[in-house]
Amino acid sequence: MLSTRKAFIGKSSPPMAHDVFPGILADTSMDPINKHHILLLGPSLGAVSGVSTHLNLLLQSRLGEDFRLGHFQVGSEGRDETAAIKVFRLFSSPFLFCRELIRSQVEVVHLNTSLNPKAFWRDVVYLLIAKALKKRVVFQVHGGKLPEDFFAGNGILTLFLKWILRKSDAVVLLAEIEKEAYSRFVALERVLLIPNAVDLRYFENCPEKTFPNKQISAVYIGRLTRDKGVHEILDALDMLVNEEMIETVRVTLAGSGPDEPSLKRLVADRGLEPFVTFAGPVFDELKQAFWEEAELFLFPTYHEGLPYAVLESLASGTPVVTTAVGGIPDVVEEGRHGVFVPLRDAKALAEAIKEMIGDRERMRQMSAACRARAEEMYSLDRLSGQFSRLYTEIIG
């Protein structure tokens, strides 16, 4: 159940853990002797998710120079499971976690969760085990509802949420909009804002974007689900076809998800096949090529924390058309790095696409501003530095 291996760095494939039960420990420190042991809880390192990206970035960052970093996998990651296997996983994982805390002398448990019911109730178990064993806990929230809305109308459960947050030694948030909400549940000095980051080395070879062609390469990357706004992208594209503007844009959809079959049927039914490509999940060299070729990032999502796709868009110099939800307004400045559109508004999205592709000089200026923003604010060194200070402070 336990193994030791390196976190992936650069262009190599991430370690895959889809075929094993939760409870795998990836120890990434070259010399663990005399280093404080930090255990990162979260999904498989090989899963297609923002939290998996976050974990991989922490494991490949400079944190490993000062701390012994491990990874404990939780969750099913969408695997097809029999009822017996699911029950075994749910009951065995907390026991494996407890054993690992005792055996490996873990000092800090860094729990990566979100305020949605499935993740919250699962991860509360790990938090309570860690606190029972007198471990420090970093409770990092990756999106979901704000705390006052999570158990809306249920005062007892809201008090329970407040108690859980106060059991944590630190609550880490991604977006400024979350900070005020959480400060009503836990002391402000224990609430930290640590935005996501991106490994800028991955984008060093991205060429300067000059937008020389009549047809713009617009892209989307992420899960193919309605709440990511993918249907609005296709609706907007359909409007551009009807306005005979389609020769100016082509869309590539990268990723996978439950809506993929219905989206492909929608493209076929509307005759959009010549203008839409389903690229599937992209990793490593394919992902690098994806961002090198991208000229406009379409991300009309309904709700977010601080999505890695937006940070990657900035790092590659790709202007973005998105919605002002979650932490996105912390990253994207309207008119400088991209433009905002209202939620669920395909017509506004189509108008924004036309506006962007109609002014190539503006797109060139945005592209340069995007790269500068990523380099100034969202480097991996900044992320590792903030977590290093946090771990050191709570260990004491």
PDB file of C-alpha atoms in Angstrom, residues 8-14 201-202 283-286 288:
ATOM      1  CA  PHE A   8       7.394  14.591 -11.492  1.00  0.00           C
ATOM      2  CA  ILE A   9       9.440  17.528 -12.665  1.00  0.00           C
ATOM      3  CA  GLY A  10       9.248  19.438 -15.902  1.00  0.00           C
ATOM      4  CA  LYS A  11       8.075  17.446 -18.890  1.00  0.00           C
ATOM      5  CA  SER A  12       8.056  13.918 -17.497  1.00  0.00           C
ATOM      6  CA  SER A  13       4.728  12.254 -16.821  1.00  0.00           C
ATOM      7  CA  PRO A  14       3.216  12.599 -13.368  1.00  0.00           C
ATOM      8  CA  ARG A 201      10.040  26.994 -16.593  1.00  0.00           C
ATOM      9  CA  TYR A 202       7.322  25.117 -18.444  1.00  0.00           C
ATOM     10  CA  PHE A 283      -0.096  16.554 -20.630  1.00  0.00           C
ATOM     11  CA  ASP A 284       3.599  17.300 -20.895  1.00  0.00           C
ATOM     12  CA  GLU A 285       4.738  18.046 -24.481  1.00  0.00           C
ATOM     13  CA  LEU A 286       1.146  18.024 -25.755  1.00  0.00           C
ATOM     14  CA  GLN A 288       3.148  22.710 -23.918  1.00  0.00           C
TER      15      GLN A 288
END
